């Protein structure tokens, strides 16, 4: 595999995105890091800080709000040269009202974690702007974390309609918020696996950063939950082996980009012992995450019910698999 010389990272102004940009810029072969996020002022501040920390001027900025499909398409059209790798890192719990629906018909939590990224990747692939790797920031919640009391999301049928219910929030109305979040991230992991089978020329890797302190993903939780997860949790969870540092979480992303032994179409996360520790292929725990082609393609079809089929895939269309 050729070295990754250029990378675009969504949600790059803070947290895991910022740290991933820093670590990639410290690799001498990297010549360009595109910092993508929705707030231009914060992007400029992040670029200045990264230049200071790394001593390099390889950073560019791209304004994109992944929860807004118009912004996503505009950003994809502004990118004028290919990048070797894309990190789909922006996400979180979906703002103050994660279950509220956007104008596209999906919940806020689905829009920011899945829909915008799917539309962005569609457009970049149509324009031949990705050379080698797409890495999606997965979550341990997609396969459940028993030590943290997060149940595994259950798919009753794996049908297109079931994935549509995850997207529009009707699935989430029946389960705990964190289980709904896990179902959203599971849908994304299956979508990535579907893409991997369609585009063998590009590596599509879903990588969980693990339980990571110092991220911004929980900023929009209700006050008490935010305090518990972001402040109390970040203090106590490392003591119980349930959380590691920001640099370790970001290193998982860097390794996923630069190490070709992380295979296309696979979902990598920690083992069952908790949300940190050695990374393993989740197919060794849950076969359906990587080898159930029907669920993968059904997740993909469901996503595109809300954004439409990209030009490159309209013929032949993907049909639902029973």
mmCIF file of C-alpha atoms in Angstrom:
data_model
loop_
_atom_site.group_PDB
_atom_site.id
_atom_site.type_symbol
_atom_site.label_atom_id
_atom_site.label_comp_id
_atom_site.label_asym_id
_atom_site.label_seq_id
_atom_site.Cartn_x
_atom_site.Cartn_y
_atom_site.Cartn_z
ATOM 1 C CA UNK A 1 0.000 0.000 0.000
ATOM 2 C CA UNK A 2 1.277 3.474 -0.857
ATOM 3 C CA UNK A 3 1.866 5.876 2.025
ATOM 4 C CA UNK A 4 -0.976 8.172 3.031
ATOM 5 C CA UNK A 5 0.206 11.653 2.033
ATOM 6 C CA UNK A 6 -3.061 13.558 2.343
ATOM 7 C CA UNK A 7 -6.062 13.192 4.638
ATOM 8 C CA UNK A 8 -9.379 14.953 5.245
ATOM 9 C CA UNK A 9 -10.883 14.767 8.749
ATOM 10 C CA UNK A 10 -14.408 15.813 9.686
ATOM 11 C CA UNK A 11 -14.973 17.235 13.147
ATOM 12 C CA UNK A 12 -11.322 18.268 13.129
ATOM 13 C CA UNK A 13 -11.476 21.443 15.207
ATOM 14 C CA UNK A 14 -11.435 19.631 18.582
ATOM 15 C CA UNK A 15 -11.245 16.299 20.383
ATOM 16 C CA UNK A 16 -10.434 13.157 18.437
ATOM 17 C CA UNK A 17 -10.482 14.948 15.087
ATOM 18 C CA UNK A 18 -7.941 17.527 16.238
ATOM 19 C CA UNK A 19 -5.686 14.907 17.803
ATOM 20 C CA UNK A 20 -5.866 12.694 14.721
ATOM 21 C CA UNK A 21 -4.867 15.684 12.582
ATOM 22 C CA UNK A 22 -1.943 16.383 14.913
ATOM 23 C CA UNK A 23 -0.693 12.802 14.831
ATOM 24 C CA UNK A 24 -1.026 12.549 11.063
ATOM 25 C CA UNK A 25 0.826 15.843 10.531
ATOM 26 C CA UNK A 26 3.732 14.540 12.603
ATOM 27 C CA UNK A 27 4.275 11.761 10.073
ATOM 28 C CA UNK A 28 6.931 13.042 7.634
ATOM 29 C CA UNK A 29 5.230 11.553 4.569
ATOM 30 C CA UNK A 30 2.013 13.514 5.160
ATOM 31 C CA UNK A 31 1.867 16.596 2.946
ATOM 32 C CA UNK A 32 -1.715 17.813 3.473
ATOM 33 C CA UNK A 33 -4.303 17.618 6.253
ATOM 34 C CA UNK A 34 -7.743 19.065 5.475
ATOM 35 C CA UNK A 35 -9.518 20.156 8.643
ATOM 36 C CA UNK A 36 -13.278 19.975 8.138
ATOM 37 C CA UNK A 37 -15.918 21.254 10.565
ATOM 38 C CA UNK A 38 -18.953 23.549 10.603
ATOM 39 C CA UNK A 39 -17.482 26.634 12.297
ATOM 40 C CA UNK A 40 -14.899 28.519 10.234
ATOM 41 C CA UNK A 41 -13.574 30.587 13.146
ATOM 42 C CA UNK A 42 -12.933 27.463 15.194
ATOM 43 C CA UNK A 43 -11.294 25.786 12.222
ATOM 44 C CA UNK A 44 -8.917 28.710 11.790
ATOM 45 C CA UNK A 45 -8.086 28.624 15.496
ATOM 46 C CA UNK A 46 -7.483 24.872 15.306
ATOM 47 C CA UNK A 47 -5.221 25.300 12.288
ATOM 48 C CA UNK A 48 -3.132 27.919 14.078
ATOM 49 C CA UNK A 49 -2.817 25.696 17.139
ATOM 50 C CA UNK A 50 -1.873 22.660 15.073
ATOM 51 C CA UNK A 51 0.760 24.621 13.166
ATOM 52 C CA UNK A 52 2.234 25.720 16.466
ATOM 53 C CA UNK A 53 2.197 22.230 17.965
ATOM 54 C CA UNK A 54 3.571 20.393 14.932
ATOM 55 C CA UNK A 55 5.815 23.041 13.410
ATOM 56 C CA UNK A 56 4.264 22.305 10.027
ATOM 57 C CA UNK A 57 2.073 24.291 7.638
ATOM 58 C CA UNK A 58 0.264 21.475 5.907
ATOM 59 C CA UNK A 59 -3.255 22.285 7.105
ATOM 60 C CA UNK A 60 -6.191 23.444 5.002
ATOM 61 C CA UNK A 61 -9.744 24.118 6.140
ATOM 62 C CA UNK A 62 -13.096 23.050 4.718
ATOM 63 C CA UNK A 63 -16.373 24.286 6.193
ATOM 64 C CA UNK A 64 -18.970 21.509 6.398
ATOM 65 C CA UNK A 65 -21.964 20.826 8.612
ATOM 66 C CA UNK A 66 -22.542 17.081 8.303
ATOM 67 C CA UNK A 67 -26.078 17.457 9.682
ATOM 68 C CA UNK A 68 -27.053 19.632 6.674
ATOM 69 C CA UNK A 69 -27.052 17.891 3.286
ATOM 70 C CA UNK A 70 -26.831 21.196 1.397
ATOM 71 C CA UNK A 71 -23.678 22.038 3.344
ATOM 72 C CA UNK A 72 -22.304 18.544 2.736
ATOM 73 C CA UNK A 73 -22.789 18.748 -1.015
ATOM 74 C CA UNK A 74 -21.353 22.262 -1.184
ATOM 75 C CA UNK A 75 -18.270 21.176 0.761
ATOM 76 C CA UNK A 76 -17.745 18.132 -1.451
ATOM 77 C CA UNK A 77 -17.991 20.340 -4.540
ATOM 78 C CA UNK A 78 -15.443 22.827 -3.134
ATOM 79 C CA UNK A 79 -12.805 20.132 -2.696
ATOM 80 C CA UNK A 80 -10.770 20.384 -5.898
ATOM 81 C CA UNK A 81 -7.980 17.826 -5.490
ATOM 82 C CA UNK A 82 -8.107 14.181 -4.376
ATOM 83 C CA UNK A 83 -7.051 13.070 -0.911
ATOM 84 C CA UNK A 84 -5.614 9.681 -0.079
ATOM 85 C CA UNK A 85 -7.749 9.222 3.039
ATOM 86 C CA UNK A 86 -10.941 10.498 4.643
ATOM 87 C CA UNK A 87 -11.741 10.196 8.358
ATOM 88 C CA UNK A 88 -15.478 10.417 9.104
ATOM 89 C CA UNK A 89 -15.090 11.573 12.680
ATOM 90 C CA UNK A 90 -17.812 14.186 13.249
ATOM 91 C CA UNK A 91 -20.698 12.868 15.326
ATOM 92 C CA UNK A 92 -21.928 12.835 18.876
ATOM 93 C CA UNK A 93 -25.288 12.466 20.549
ATOM 94 C CA UNK A 94 -27.157 14.737 18.153
ATOM 95 C CA UNK A 95 -27.434 18.023 20.020
ATOM 96 C CA UNK A 96 -29.945 19.078 22.632
ATOM 97 C CA UNK A 97 -32.776 17.248 20.801
ATOM 98 C CA UNK A 98 -31.222 14.096 19.314
ATOM 99 C CA UNK A 99 -34.576 12.538 18.458
ATOM 100 C CA UNK A 100 -35.953 15.574 16.628
ATOM 101 C CA UNK A 101 -36.181 15.123 12.870
ATOM 102 C CA UNK A 102 -34.307 17.187 10.333
ATOM 103 C CA UNK A 103 -35.784 18.437 7.076
ATOM 104 C CA UNK A 104 -34.407 15.253 5.485
ATOM 105 C CA UNK A 105 -36.618 13.107 7.712
ATOM 106 C CA UNK A 106 -33.976 11.578 9.982
ATOM 107 C CA UNK A 107 -33.210 12.255 13.610
ATOM 108 C CA UNK A 108 -30.497 14.741 14.515
ATOM 109 C CA UNK A 109 -28.393 11.924 15.935
ATOM 110 C CA UNK A 110 -28.624 9.979 12.673
ATOM 111 C CA UNK A 111 -27.955 13.054 10.544
ATOM 112 C CA UNK A 112 -24.713 13.964 12.274
ATOM 113 C CA UNK A 113 -23.402 10.406 12.651
ATOM 114 C CA UNK A 114 -24.482 8.767 9.390
ATOM 115 C CA UNK A 115 -26.522 10.617 6.780
ATOM 116 C CA UNK A 116 -24.175 13.536 6.182
ATOM 117 C CA UNK A 117 -21.136 11.303 5.982
ATOM 118 C CA UNK A 118 -22.865 8.953 3.541
ATOM 119 C CA UNK A 119 -23.799 11.848 1.262
ATOM 120 C CA UNK A 120 -20.273 13.270 1.540
ATOM 121 C CA UNK A 121 -18.612 9.976 0.623
ATOM 122 C CA UNK A 122 -21.064 9.490 -2.268
ATOM 123 C CA UNK A 123 -20.104 12.817 -3.774
ATOM 124 C CA UNK A 124 -16.370 12.386 -3.233
ATOM 125 C CA UNK A 125 -16.471 8.963 -4.880
ATOM 126 C CA UNK A 126 -18.472 10.318 -7.815
ATOM 127 C CA UNK A 127 -15.803 12.964 -8.331
ATOM 128 C CA UNK A 128 -12.898 10.490 -7.850
ATOM 129 C CA UNK A 129 -11.580 12.482 -4.903
ATOM 130 C CA UNK A 130 -10.680 9.544 -2.608
ATOM 131 C CA UNK A 131 -7.587 7.548 -3.514
ATOM 132 C CA UNK A 132 -7.138 4.901 -0.856
ATOM 133 C CA UNK A 133 -8.966 4.800 2.504
ATOM 134 C CA UNK A 134 -12.207 5.838 4.179
ATOM 135 C CA UNK A 135 -12.243 5.414 7.954
ATOM 136 C CA UNK A 136 -15.475 5.781 9.918
ATOM 137 C CA UNK A 137 -15.339 6.604 13.632
ATOM 138 C CA UNK A 138 -17.283 3.685 15.040
ATOM 139 C CA UNK A 139 -18.368 3.070 18.599
ATOM 140 C CA UNK A 140 -18.119 0.294 21.148
ATOM 141 C CA UNK A 141 -21.861 0.888 21.660
ATOM 142 C CA UNK A 142 -22.528 -0.698 18.261
ATOM 143 C CA UNK A 143 -21.891 -4.108 19.824
ATOM 144 C CA UNK A 144 -22.741 -3.252 23.436
ATOM 145 C CA UNK A 145 -20.466 -2.660 26.435
ATOM 146 C CA UNK A 146 -21.572 -4.798 29.367
ATOM 147 C CA UNK A 147 -19.146 -3.318 31.944
ATOM 148 C CA UNK A 148 -20.685 0.114 31.251
ATOM 149 C CA UNK A 149 -24.261 -1.136 31.228
ATOM 150 C CA UNK A 150 -24.727 -0.437 27.501
ATOM 151 C CA UNK A 151 -26.802 -3.189 25.927
ATOM 152 C CA UNK A 152 -26.120 -4.462 22.452
ATOM 153 C CA UNK A 153 -28.602 -3.030 19.916
ATOM 154 C CA UNK A 154 -30.855 -5.793 18.629
ATOM 155 C CA UNK A 155 -31.880 -6.102 14.999
ATOM 156 C CA UNK A 156 -35.094 -8.100 14.686
ATOM 157 C CA UNK A 157 -34.998 -8.546 10.918
ATOM 158 C CA UNK A 158 -32.161 -6.499 9.435
ATOM 159 C CA UNK A 159 -34.611 -5.290 6.795
ATOM 160 C CA UNK A 160 -34.546 -1.959 5.002
ATOM 161 C CA UNK A 161 -37.593 -0.884 6.984
ATOM 162 C CA UNK A 162 -35.855 -1.650 10.267
ATOM 163 C CA UNK A 163 -32.874 0.485 9.316
ATOM 164 C CA UNK A 164 -35.258 3.230 8.206
ATOM 165 C CA UNK A 165 -36.780 3.099 11.701
ATOM 166 C CA UNK A 166 -33.316 3.614 13.193
ATOM 167 C CA UNK A 167 -32.834 6.599 10.906
ATOM 168 C CA UNK A 168 -36.183 8.278 11.546
ATOM 169 C CA UNK A 169 -36.262 7.548 15.270
ATOM 170 C CA UNK A 170 -39.176 5.146 15.483
ATOM 171 C CA UNK A 171 -36.760 2.403 16.550
ATOM 172 C CA UNK A 172 -35.239 4.682 19.167
ATOM 173 C CA UNK A 173 -38.608 5.481 20.685
ATOM 174 C CA UNK A 174 -38.634 2.008 22.238
ATOM 175 C CA UNK A 175 -35.114 1.802 23.656
ATOM 176 C CA UNK A 176 -32.631 3.605 25.892
ATOM 177 C CA UNK A 177 -30.824 6.581 24.342
ATOM 178 C CA UNK A 178 -27.448 4.831 24.395
ATOM 179 C CA UNK A 179 -28.888 1.714 22.760
ATOM 180 C CA UNK A 180 -30.366 3.949 20.049
ATOM 181 C CA UNK A 181 -26.944 5.561 19.613
ATOM 182 C CA UNK A 182 -25.444 2.086 19.314
ATOM 183 C CA UNK A 183 -28.014 1.157 16.653
ATOM 184 C CA UNK A 184 -27.117 4.300 14.695
ATOM 185 C CA UNK A 185 -23.409 3.441 14.820
ATOM 186 C CA UNK A 186 -24.164 -0.187 13.917
ATOM 187 C CA UNK A 187 -26.053 1.005 10.834
ATOM 188 C CA UNK A 188 -22.992 3.001 9.805
ATOM 189 C CA UNK A 189 -20.656 0.024 10.276
ATOM 190 C CA UNK A 190 -22.902 -2.100 8.051
ATOM 191 C CA UNK A 191 -23.072 0.692 5.442
ATOM 192 C CA UNK A 192 -19.276 0.820 5.369
ATOM 193 C CA UNK A 193 -19.128 -2.933 4.827
ATOM 194 C CA UNK A 194 -21.563 -2.603 1.922
ATOM 195 C CA UNK A 195 -19.391 0.094 0.348
ATOM 196 C CA UNK A 196 -16.317 -2.104 0.748
ATOM 197 C CA UNK A 197 -17.893 -4.808 -1.396
ATOM 198 C CA UNK A 198 -18.926 -2.283 -4.063
ATOM 199 C CA UNK A 199 -15.561 -0.509 -4.232
ATOM 200 C CA UNK A 200 -12.701 -3.006 -3.779
ATOM 201 C CA UNK A 201 -10.263 -0.355 -4.990
ATOM 202 C CA UNK A 202 -10.679 1.587 -1.735
ATOM 203 C CA UNK A 203 -10.302 0.392 1.865
ATOM 204 C CA UNK A 204 -13.357 1.105 4.062
ATOM 205 C CA UNK A 205 -12.570 0.624 7.750
ATOM 206 C CA UNK A 206 -14.821 1.210 10.753
ATOM 207 C CA UNK A 207 -12.662 1.876 13.801
ATOM 208 C CA UNK A 208 -13.881 2.560 17.327
ATOM 209 C CA UNK A 209 -11.609 4.934 19.254
ATOM 210 C CA UNK A 210 -12.634 3.062 22.411
ATOM 211 C CA UNK A 211 -13.717 4.717 25.617
ATOM 212 C CA UNK A 212 -11.854 7.994 25.246
ATOM 213 C CA UNK A 213 -11.587 10.974 27.582
ATOM 214 C CA UNK A 214 -11.369 14.536 26.295
ATOM 215 C CA UNK A 215 -13.802 14.141 23.396
ATOM 216 C CA UNK A 216 -16.709 16.451 22.566
ATOM 217 C CA UNK A 217 -19.221 13.732 21.774
ATOM 218 C CA UNK A 218 -21.149 14.132 25.034
ATOM 219 C CA UNK A 219 -21.284 17.945 25.097
ATOM 220 C CA UNK A 220 -24.944 18.106 24.122
ATOM 221 C CA UNK A 221 -26.259 15.593 26.626
ATOM 222 C CA UNK A 222 -28.704 16.831 29.270
ATOM 223 C CA UNK A 223 -26.807 18.503 32.113
ATOM 224 C CA UNK A 224 -26.783 15.623 34.601
ATOM 225 C CA UNK A 225 -25.832 13.011 31.981
ATOM 226 C CA UNK A 226 -23.146 15.328 30.631
ATOM 227 C CA UNK A 227 -21.651 15.736 34.105
ATOM 228 C CA UNK A 228 -21.702 11.980 34.688
ATOM 229 C CA UNK A 229 -20.173 10.967 31.360
ATOM 230 C CA UNK A 230 -17.823 13.828 30.569
ATOM 231 C CA UNK A 231 -16.562 14.912 33.971
ATOM 232 C CA UNK A 232 -17.246 12.305 36.631
ATOM 233 C CA UNK A 233 -16.834 9.470 34.147
ATOM 234 C CA UNK A 234 -13.585 10.799 32.720
ATOM 235 C CA UNK A 235 -12.156 10.863 36.234
ATOM 236 C CA UNK A 236 -13.382 7.500 37.510
ATOM 237 C CA UNK A 237 -13.649 5.337 34.380
ATOM 238 C CA UNK A 238 -9.868 5.245 33.693
ATOM 239 C CA UNK A 239 -9.391 3.874 37.204
ATOM 240 C CA UNK A 240 -11.652 0.940 36.341
ATOM 241 C CA UNK A 241 -10.152 0.304 32.906
ATOM 242 C CA UNK A 242 -13.139 1.776 31.062
ATOM 243 C CA UNK A 243 -11.510 4.786 29.411
ATOM 244 C CA UNK A 244 -8.159 5.759 27.935
ATOM 245 C CA UNK A 245 -6.542 9.026 26.851
ATOM 246 C CA UNK A 246 -7.369 11.079 23.776
ATOM 247 C CA UNK A 247 -4.058 10.316 22.097
ATOM 248 C CA UNK A 248 -4.686 6.563 22.370
ATOM 249 C CA UNK A 249 -8.130 6.915 20.831
ATOM 250 C CA UNK A 250 -6.754 8.978 17.941
ATOM 251 C CA UNK A 251 -3.880 6.544 17.416
ATOM 252 C CA UNK A 252 -6.461 3.887 16.597
ATOM 253 C CA UNK A 253 -7.627 6.095 13.724
ATOM 254 C CA UNK A 254 -4.076 6.728 12.538
ATOM 255 C CA UNK A 255 -3.291 3.012 12.634
ATOM 256 C CA UNK A 256 -6.491 2.234 10.735
ATOM 257 C CA UNK A 257 -5.437 4.661 8.004
ATOM 258 C CA UNK A 258 -1.806 3.696 7.691
ATOM 259 C CA UNK A 259 -1.762 -0.040 8.446
ATOM 260 C CA UNK A 260 -3.245 -2.134 5.639
ATOM 261 C CA UNK A 261 -3.633 -5.153 7.928
ATOM 262 C CA UNK A 262 -6.857 -3.450 9.040
ATOM 263 C CA UNK A 263 -9.018 -4.970 6.334
ATOM 264 C CA UNK A 264 -11.679 -3.350 4.229
ATOM 265 C CA UNK A 265 -15.284 -3.840 5.273
ATOM 266 C CA UNK A 266 -14.386 -4.722 8.857
ATOM 267 C CA UNK A 267 -15.381 -3.163 12.177
ATOM 268 C CA UNK A 268 -12.588 -2.931 14.726
ATOM 269 C CA UNK A 269 -13.105 -2.241 18.417
ATOM 270 C CA UNK A 270 -12.035 -3.518 21.825
ATOM 271 C CA UNK A 271 -12.708 -7.032 23.056
ATOM 272 C CA UNK A 272 -15.588 -7.957 25.324
ATOM 273 C CA UNK A 273 -13.636 -7.126 28.470
ATOM 274 C CA UNK A 274 -14.399 -3.422 28.119
ATOM 275 C CA UNK A 275 -14.143 -0.391 25.843
ATOM 276 C CA UNK A 276 -10.334 -0.168 25.843
ATOM 277 C CA UNK A 277 -7.467 -2.565 25.320
ATOM 278 C CA UNK A 278 -6.330 -4.555 22.282
ATOM 279 C CA UNK A 279 -8.273 -3.954 19.070
ATOM 280 C CA UNK A 280 -9.969 -6.946 17.502
ATOM 281 C CA UNK A 281 -12.087 -7.585 14.416
ATOM 282 C CA UNK A 282 -15.642 -7.605 15.758
ATOM 283 C CA UNK A 283 -16.522 -10.436 13.369
ATOM 284 C CA UNK A 284 -14.831 -12.693 15.895
ATOM 285 C CA UNK A 285 -17.580 -11.734 18.370
ATOM 286 C CA UNK A 286 -20.593 -10.946 16.187
ATOM 287 C CA UNK A 287 -20.568 -12.439 12.718
ATOM 288 C CA UNK A 288 -23.440 -10.297 11.421
ATOM 289 C CA UNK A 289 -21.387 -7.104 11.724
ATOM 290 C CA UNK A 290 -19.161 -8.019 8.800
ATOM 291 C CA UNK A 291 -20.419 -11.100 6.974
ATOM 292 C CA UNK A 292 -24.190 -10.639 6.669
ATOM 293 C CA UNK A 293 -24.333 -9.083 3.220
ATOM 294 C CA UNK A 294 -28.101 -8.719 3.351
ATOM 295 C CA UNK A 295 -27.979 -6.500 6.429
ATOM 296 C CA UNK A 296 -25.102 -4.495 4.994
ATOM 297 C CA UNK A 297 -26.907 -3.725 1.760
ATOM 298 C CA UNK A 298 -30.225 -3.106 3.509
ATOM 299 C CA UNK A 299 -28.546 -0.525 5.757
ATOM 300 C CA UNK A 300 -27.111 1.131 2.656
ATOM 301 C CA UNK A 301 -30.476 1.184 0.877
ATOM 302 C CA UNK A 302 -32.202 2.628 3.958
ATOM 303 C CA UNK A 303 -29.691 5.470 4.205
ATOM 304 C CA UNK A 304 -30.204 6.344 0.548
ATOM 305 C CA UNK A 305 -33.944 6.551 0.949
ATOM 306 C CA UNK A 306 -33.192 9.845 2.689
ATOM 307 C CA UNK A 307 -30.514 11.179 0.341
ATOM 308 C CA UNK A 308 -31.303 9.507 -2.995
ATOM 309 C CA UNK A 309 -29.137 7.213 -5.018
ATOM 310 C CA UNK A 310 -25.804 8.715 -6.100
ATOM 311 C CA UNK A 311 -25.298 8.878 -9.862
ATOM 312 C CA UNK A 312 -22.549 6.264 -9.766
ATOM 313 C CA UNK A 313 -24.895 3.666 -8.245
ATOM 314 C CA UNK A 314 -28.242 4.256 -9.939
ATOM 315 C CA UNK A 315 -27.784 1.410 -12.381
ATOM 316 C CA UNK A 316 -28.256 -1.244 -11.259
ATOM 317 C CA UNK A 317 -29.981 -0.273 -7.989
ATOM 318 C CA UNK A 318 -29.363 -2.305 -4.850
ATOM 319 C CA UNK A 319 -32.416 -4.379 -4.013
ATOM 320 C CA UNK A 320 -33.423 -5.383 -0.526
ATOM 321 C CA UNK A 321 -32.202 -8.841 0.376
ATOM 322 C CA UNK A 322 -34.563 -10.994 2.407
#
